[in-house]
Amino acid sequence: MDIETNGTRIHLTQQGSRAVALVLLHYYGGSSRTWDAVAGELSDRYRIVATDHRGWGDSGAPADGYRIADLAADAEGVIETLGLRRYVLVGHSMGGKVAQLIASRRPGGLEGLVLVAPSPPSPMLLSEEQRATLASAYGSRESIEFVIDHVLTARKLDAAYREQIVEDSLKGAPQAKAAWPNVAMREDITAAVASIDVPTIVVSGELDQVDRIATLETELLPRIPQAVMHIVPGAGHLLPLEAPAELARIIGRFVAALEAR
């Protein structure tokens, strides 16, 4: 379904109908279907809401509005429109930075925060050459496949997942592809995340080359004092596709503990 919010159209998928919802926010290059395998493991216990960020998947692609605050406002509009009264935010990579900003505002109904290989709240420091490389990484099938094999993953993906990543990465609007490395990645939300007051877990792939464990230990964990890290052995950055069953188990245990409080 599509929801009009914050001046644009946001596409989302839903599964399940339980009292607690998981709101899933995807990575730079992905879409709501990045979460399909994880959602399939959890939809019998929770309501699953997975969105396409503006400029990605089947959402609208306005000319501008790709800062973290804009992406957060889009997701907040979805949550409000759906009337979610109890929910857990689950954000992957870029979606993790968006989830941090939403959680920092202490919205009513938010019960927990799951940060999957998240981009840290501090600015990502890249050289101009690295920034240009990242901005063009999703320009062709060949460049995407190189990034999958040499940057994004540590485990071998099956052919269907590889093709899905290629399709989703190519489909992104040019302005969305440019905005993350040139704008949103450089934003500093460290002051905001100190306000996060819900239970938080950080799930990181042992071999993640994008948002490395060492980076998260210095740039994220000290700024969200209640956050606890879980490491998935032998996995890279694309945990929802590399290790969906393991990720679903970690999320399921975390949310079950929240419900038991």
mmCIF file of C-alpha atoms in Angstrom:
data_model
loop_
_atom_site.group_PDB
_atom_site.id
_atom_site.type_symbol
_atom_site.label_atom_id
_atom_site.label_comp_id
_atom_site.label_asym_id
_atom_site.label_seq_id
_atom_site.Cartn_x
_atom_site.Cartn_y
_atom_site.Cartn_z
ATOM 1 C CA MET A 1 0.000 0.000 0.000
ATOM 2 C CA ASP A 2 0.971 3.651 -0.382
ATOM 3 C CA ILE A 3 0.691 6.446 2.189
ATOM 4 C CA GLU A 4 0.906 10.154 1.479
ATOM 5 C CA THR A 5 3.122 11.710 4.138
ATOM 6 C CA ASN A 6 5.499 14.631 4.495
ATOM 7 C CA GLY A 7 4.854 15.807 0.949
ATOM 8 C CA THR A 8 5.578 12.509 -0.781
ATOM 9 C CA ARG A 9 4.220 9.011 -1.358
ATOM 10 C CA ILE A 10 5.710 6.208 0.733
ATOM 11 C CA HIS A 11 5.188 2.597 -0.310
ATOM 12 C CA LEU A 12 5.041 -0.087 2.354
ATOM 13 C CA THR A 13 4.299 -3.760 2.803
ATOM 14 C CA GLN A 14 2.564 -5.360 5.768
ATOM 15 C CA GLN A 15 2.314 -8.860 7.231
ATOM 16 C CA GLY A 16 0.755 -10.160 10.415
ATOM 17 C CA SER A 17 -1.754 -8.471 12.705
ATOM 18 C CA ARG A 18 -0.498 -8.718 16.277
ATOM 19 C CA ALA A 19 -0.483 -5.958 18.905
ATOM 20 C CA VAL A 20 3.227 -5.164 18.610
ATOM 21 C CA ALA A 21 4.505 -3.923 15.251
ATOM 22 C CA LEU A 22 8.025 -4.055 13.872
ATOM 23 C CA VAL A 23 8.725 -1.047 11.633
ATOM 24 C CA LEU A 24 11.546 -1.999 9.258
ATOM 25 C CA LEU A 25 13.719 0.667 7.592
ATOM 26 C CA HIS A 26 16.090 -0.491 4.845
ATOM 27 C CA TYR A 27 19.677 0.296 3.856
ATOM 28 C CA TYR A 28 21.061 2.610 1.143
ATOM 29 C CA GLY A 29 20.367 0.660 -2.041
ATOM 30 C CA GLY A 30 17.634 -1.558 -0.666
ATOM 31 C CA SER A 31 13.859 -1.546 -0.426
ATOM 32 C CA SER A 32 11.120 -2.944 1.769
ATOM 33 C CA ARG A 33 11.722 -6.384 0.263
ATOM 34 C CA THR A 34 15.239 -6.428 1.725
ATOM 35 C CA TRP A 35 13.410 -7.566 4.868
ATOM 36 C CA ASP A 36 11.237 -10.296 3.319
ATOM 37 C CA ALA A 37 13.140 -13.265 4.744
ATOM 38 C CA VAL A 38 13.366 -11.699 8.214
ATOM 39 C CA ALA A 39 9.689 -10.747 8.121
ATOM 40 C CA GLY A 40 8.740 -14.274 7.118
ATOM 41 C CA GLU A 41 10.319 -15.576 10.328
ATOM 42 C CA LEU A 42 8.508 -13.085 12.571
ATOM 43 C CA SER A 43 5.114 -12.322 11.017
ATOM 44 C CA ASP A 44 3.336 -15.005 13.038
ATOM 45 C CA ARG A 45 4.240 -13.131 16.250
ATOM 46 C CA TYR A 46 4.269 -9.478 15.207
ATOM 47 C CA ARG A 47 2.733 -7.051 12.780
ATOM 48 C CA ILE A 48 5.407 -6.281 10.197
ATOM 49 C CA VAL A 49 5.555 -2.889 8.453
ATOM 50 C CA ALA A 50 8.399 -2.437 5.944
ATOM 51 C CA THR A 51 8.744 0.849 4.083
ATOM 52 C CA ASP A 52 10.545 2.034 0.966
ATOM 53 C CA HIS A 53 12.461 5.228 1.763
ATOM 54 C CA ARG A 54 11.679 8.098 -0.584
ATOM 55 C CA GLY A 55 13.614 7.648 -3.816
ATOM 56 C CA TRP A 56 13.861 3.867 -3.366
ATOM 57 C CA GLY A 57 11.655 0.905 -4.205
ATOM 58 C CA ASP A 58 8.156 1.974 -5.179
ATOM 59 C CA SER A 59 8.016 5.191 -3.137
ATOM 60 C CA GLY A 60 7.849 8.638 -4.665
ATOM 61 C CA ALA A 61 11.115 10.341 -5.567
ATOM 62 C CA PRO A 62 10.851 14.093 -4.970
ATOM 63 C CA ALA A 63 13.665 16.319 -6.215
ATOM 64 C CA ASP A 64 14.904 16.969 -2.693
ATOM 65 C CA GLY A 65 14.265 16.128 0.953
ATOM 66 C CA TYR A 66 16.790 13.347 1.556
ATOM 67 C CA ARG A 67 18.265 14.438 4.862
ATOM 68 C CA ILE A 68 17.961 12.138 7.875
ATOM 69 C CA ALA A 69 15.216 14.356 9.292
ATOM 70 C CA ASP A 70 13.220 14.040 6.049
ATOM 71 C CA LEU A 71 13.468 10.247 6.010
ATOM 72 C CA ALA A 72 12.533 10.193 9.693
ATOM 73 C CA ALA A 73 9.485 12.376 9.067
ATOM 74 C CA ASP A 74 8.368 10.028 6.273
ATOM 75 C CA ALA A 75 8.526 7.038 8.622
ATOM 76 C CA GLU A 76 6.831 8.942 11.439
ATOM 77 C CA GLY A 77 3.990 9.758 9.050
ATOM 78 C CA VAL A 78 3.582 6.075 8.207
ATOM 79 C CA ILE A 79 3.495 5.133 11.903
ATOM 80 C CA GLU A 80 0.913 7.824 12.619
ATOM 81 C CA THR A 81 -1.262 6.996 9.615
ATOM 82 C CA LEU A 82 -1.305 3.292 10.504
ATOM 83 C CA GLY A 83 -2.135 4.167 14.106
ATOM 84 C CA LEU A 84 0.627 2.011 15.576
ATOM 85 C CA ARG A 85 0.293 2.139 19.366
ATOM 86 C CA ARG A 86 3.065 -0.331 20.265
ATOM 87 C CA TYR A 87 6.037 -0.741 17.974
ATOM 88 C CA VAL A 88 9.747 -1.469 17.741
ATOM 89 C CA LEU A 89 11.907 0.352 15.194
ATOM 90 C CA VAL A 90 14.311 -1.836 13.232
ATOM 91 C CA GLY A 91 16.745 0.119 11.068
ATOM 92 C CA HIS A 92 19.497 -1.247 8.820
ATOM 93 C CA SER A 93 22.558 0.854 7.881
ATOM 94 C CA MET A 94 21.151 4.176 6.575
ATOM 95 C CA GLY A 95 17.790 3.096 8.007
ATOM 96 C CA GLY A 96 19.569 2.641 11.327
ATOM 97 C CA LYS A 97 20.612 6.283 11.385
ATOM 98 C CA VAL A 98 17.025 7.268 10.573
ATOM 99 C CA ALA A 99 15.739 5.019 13.369
ATOM 100 C CA GLN A 100 18.141 6.616 15.843
ATOM 101 C CA LEU A 101 16.767 10.080 15.099
ATOM 102 C CA ILE A 102 13.149 8.918 15.419
ATOM 103 C CA ALA A 103 13.892 7.178 18.729
ATOM 104 C CA SER A 104 15.691 10.254 20.057
ATOM 105 C CA ARG A 105 12.358 12.107 19.910
ATOM 106 C CA ARG A 106 10.856 9.590 22.362
ATOM 107 C CA PRO A 107 7.645 9.047 20.369
ATOM 108 C CA GLY A 108 4.639 7.567 22.111
ATOM 109 C CA GLY A 109 4.282 3.858 21.467
ATOM 110 C CA LEU A 110 7.961 3.177 20.793
ATOM 111 C CA GLU A 111 8.993 0.229 22.966
ATOM 112 C CA GLY A 112 12.433 -0.681 21.637
ATOM 113 C CA LEU A 113 15.095 -0.029 19.020
ATOM 114 C CA VAL A 114 17.002 -2.556 16.898
ATOM 115 C CA LEU A 115 19.968 -1.145 14.963
ATOM 116 C CA VAL A 116 21.188 -3.587 12.308
ATOM 117 C CA ALA A 117 24.685 -2.781 11.011
ATOM 118 C CA PRO A 118 23.735 0.840 11.627
ATOM 119 C CA SER A 119 25.376 3.930 10.296
ATOM 120 C CA PRO A 120 26.651 5.743 13.398
ATOM 121 C CA PRO A 121 25.171 9.053 14.528
ATOM 122 C CA SER A 122 28.447 10.874 13.883
ATOM 123 C CA PRO A 123 29.426 12.031 10.383
ATOM 124 C CA MET A 124 31.032 9.354 8.223
ATOM 125 C CA LEU A 125 34.403 10.777 7.222
ATOM 126 C CA LEU A 126 35.246 9.901 3.633
ATOM 127 C CA SER A 127 37.626 11.474 1.152
ATOM 128 C CA GLU A 128 36.065 13.165 -1.860
ATOM 129 C CA GLU A 129 37.282 10.254 -3.977
ATOM 130 C CA GLN A 130 35.622 7.724 -1.650
ATOM 131 C CA ARG A 131 32.430 9.789 -1.636
ATOM 132 C CA ALA A 132 32.354 9.905 -5.429
ATOM 133 C CA THR A 133 32.950 6.143 -5.590
ATOM 134 C CA LEU A 134 30.075 5.476 -3.211
ATOM 135 C CA ALA A 135 27.737 7.832 -5.081
ATOM 136 C CA SER A 136 28.420 5.916 -8.326
ATOM 137 C CA ALA A 137 28.471 2.425 -6.783
ATOM 138 C CA TYR A 138 24.906 1.667 -7.866
ATOM 139 C CA GLY A 139 25.259 3.003 -11.407
ATOM 140 C CA SER A 140 25.496 -0.294 -13.292
ATOM 141 C CA ARG A 141 24.998 -4.015 -12.828
ATOM 142 C CA GLU A 142 28.772 -4.507 -12.950
ATOM 143 C CA SER A 143 29.505 -1.909 -10.257
ATOM 144 C CA ILE A 144 26.753 -3.270 -8.010
ATOM 145 C CA GLU A 145 28.006 -6.839 -8.318
ATOM 146 C CA PHE A 146 31.527 -5.673 -7.466
ATOM 147 C CA VAL A 147 30.221 -3.898 -4.347
ATOM 148 C CA ILE A 148 28.193 -6.968 -3.317
ATOM 149 C CA ASP A 149 31.243 -9.217 -3.527
ATOM 150 C CA HIS A 150 33.945 -6.894 -2.195
ATOM 151 C CA VAL A 151 32.178 -4.531 0.220
ATOM 152 C CA LEU A 152 28.667 -5.470 1.277
ATOM 153 C CA THR A 153 28.770 -9.195 2.008
ATOM 154 C CA ALA A 154 30.986 -11.800 3.648
ATOM 155 C CA ARG A 155 28.705 -14.781 3.059
ATOM 156 C CA LYS A 156 27.774 -16.071 -0.376
ATOM 157 C CA LEU A 157 24.282 -15.033 -1.413
ATOM 158 C CA ASP A 158 21.997 -17.148 -3.532
ATOM 159 C CA ALA A 159 21.291 -15.991 -7.060
ATOM 160 C CA ALA A 160 17.809 -14.649 -6.286
ATOM 161 C CA TYR A 161 19.109 -12.359 -3.532
ATOM 162 C CA ARG A 162 21.934 -11.092 -5.749
ATOM 163 C CA GLU A 163 19.458 -10.250 -8.488
ATOM 164 C CA GLN A 164 17.162 -8.524 -5.988
ATOM 165 C CA ILE A 165 20.034 -6.330 -4.745
ATOM 166 C CA VAL A 166 20.983 -5.415 -8.306
ATOM 167 C CA GLU A 167 17.388 -4.525 -9.195
ATOM 168 C CA ASP A 168 16.786 -2.487 -6.035
ATOM 169 C CA SER A 169 20.103 -0.642 -6.350
ATOM 170 C CA LEU A 170 19.531 0.244 -10.003
ATOM 171 C CA LYS A 171 15.962 1.370 -9.280
ATOM 172 C CA GLY A 172 16.967 4.079 -6.810
ATOM 173 C CA ALA A 173 16.418 7.644 -7.990
ATOM 174 C CA PRO A 174 19.615 9.560 -8.869
ATOM 175 C CA GLN A 175 18.875 12.204 -6.229
ATOM 176 C CA ALA A 176 18.453 9.522 -3.554
ATOM 177 C CA LYS A 177 21.688 7.818 -4.597
ATOM 178 C CA ALA A 178 23.571 11.120 -4.392
ATOM 179 C CA ALA A 179 22.046 12.348 -1.130
ATOM 180 C CA TRP A 180 23.317 9.660 1.256
ATOM 181 C CA PRO A 181 27.076 10.001 0.606
ATOM 182 C CA ASN A 182 26.941 13.740 -0.011
ATOM 183 C CA VAL A 183 24.399 14.885 2.608
ATOM 184 C CA ALA A 184 22.845 12.448 5.088
ATOM 185 C CA MET A 185 25.979 10.399 5.793
ATOM 186 C CA ARG A 186 27.734 13.641 6.764
ATOM 187 C CA GLU A 187 25.053 14.753 9.218
ATOM 188 C CA ASP A 188 25.832 14.794 12.924
ATOM 189 C CA ILE A 189 22.984 13.575 15.149
ATOM 190 C CA THR A 190 25.162 12.655 18.123
ATOM 191 C CA ALA A 191 23.554 15.248 20.397
ATOM 192 C CA ALA A 192 20.096 13.907 19.586
ATOM 193 C CA VAL A 193 20.784 10.220 20.237
ATOM 194 C CA ALA A 194 21.706 10.911 23.853
ATOM 195 C CA SER A 195 17.941 11.274 24.389
ATOM 196 C CA ILE A 196 17.147 7.694 23.356
ATOM 197 C CA ASP A 197 15.504 6.064 26.374
ATOM 198 C CA VAL A 198 14.157 2.730 25.103
ATOM 199 C CA PRO A 199 15.958 -0.629 25.265
ATOM 200 C CA THR A 200 18.325 -0.832 22.300
ATOM 201 C CA ILE A 201 20.295 -3.591 20.633
ATOM 202 C CA VAL A 202 22.933 -3.254 17.938
ATOM 203 C CA VAL A 203 23.395 -6.243 15.620
ATOM 204 C CA SER A 204 26.651 -6.264 13.674
ATOM 205 C CA GLY A 205 28.228 -8.683 11.239
ATOM 206 C CA GLU A 206 31.642 -9.844 12.431
ATOM 207 C CA LEU A 207 33.151 -9.053 9.007
ATOM 208 C CA ASP A 208 31.193 -5.867 8.201
ATOM 209 C CA GLN A 209 33.389 -3.558 6.110
ATOM 210 C CA VAL A 210 30.892 -0.687 5.898
ATOM 211 C CA ASP A 211 29.961 0.049 9.513
ATOM 212 C CA ARG A 212 32.702 -1.861 11.279
ATOM 213 C CA ILE A 213 32.410 -3.177 14.818
ATOM 214 C CA ALA A 214 35.300 -0.942 15.899
ATOM 215 C CA THR A 215 33.505 2.109 14.500
ATOM 216 C CA LEU A 216 30.278 1.244 16.296
ATOM 217 C CA GLU A 217 32.184 0.666 19.544
ATOM 218 C CA THR A 218 33.648 4.175 19.400
ATOM 219 C CA GLU A 219 30.992 6.196 17.570
ATOM 220 C CA LEU A 220 27.651 4.638 18.567
ATOM 221 C CA LEU A 221 27.710 2.498 21.720
ATOM 222 C CA PRO A 222 29.089 5.231 24.034
ATOM 223 C CA ARG A 223 26.371 7.627 22.837
ATOM 224 C CA ILE A 224 23.455 5.262 23.500
ATOM 225 C CA PRO A 225 24.388 4.034 26.975
ATOM 226 C CA GLN A 226 21.742 1.303 27.232
ATOM 227 C CA ALA A 227 22.650 -0.234 23.866
ATOM 228 C CA VAL A 228 23.874 -3.853 23.847
ATOM 229 C CA MET A 229 25.760 -5.317 20.881
ATOM 230 C CA HIS A 230 25.195 -8.731 19.290
ATOM 231 C CA ILE A 231 27.730 -9.970 16.730
ATOM 232 C CA VAL A 232 26.770 -12.392 13.953
ATOM 233 C CA PRO A 233 29.823 -14.567 13.172
ATOM 234 C CA GLY A 234 31.119 -14.666 9.621
ATOM 235 C CA ALA A 235 28.588 -12.147 8.286
ATOM 236 C CA GLY A 236 29.074 -8.836 6.527
ATOM 237 C CA HIS A 237 26.942 -5.716 6.184
ATOM 238 C CA LEU A 238 23.806 -7.142 4.552
ATOM 239 C CA LEU A 239 22.533 -9.067 7.571
ATOM 240 C CA PRO A 240 18.851 -9.149 6.456
ATOM 241 C CA LEU A 241 19.976 -11.059 3.342
ATOM 242 C CA GLU A 242 23.135 -12.828 4.564
ATOM 243 C CA ALA A 243 21.789 -14.067 7.882
ATOM 244 C CA PRO A 244 18.008 -13.574 7.976
ATOM 245 C CA ALA A 245 17.220 -16.496 10.296
ATOM 246 C CA GLU A 246 19.905 -15.483 12.802
ATOM 247 C CA LEU A 247 18.824 -11.848 12.670
ATOM 248 C CA ALA A 248 15.173 -12.821 13.123
ATOM 249 C CA ARG A 249 16.065 -14.910 16.185
ATOM 250 C CA ILE A 250 17.938 -11.997 17.760
ATOM 251 C CA ILE A 251 15.078 -9.589 17.054
ATOM 252 C CA GLY A 252 12.490 -12.095 18.272
ATOM 253 C CA ARG A 253 14.291 -12.679 21.576
ATOM 254 C CA PHE A 254 14.695 -8.951 22.124
ATOM 255 C CA VAL A 255 11.046 -8.123 21.452
ATOM 256 C CA ALA A 256 9.823 -11.073 23.541
ATOM 257 C CA ALA A 257 11.871 -9.736 26.470
ATOM 258 C CA LEU A 258 10.283 -6.296 25.990
ATOM 259 C CA GLU A 259 6.822 -7.847 26.077
ATOM 260 C CA ALA A 260 7.684 -9.741 29.261
ATOM 261 C CA ARG A 261 8.660 -6.604 31.184
#
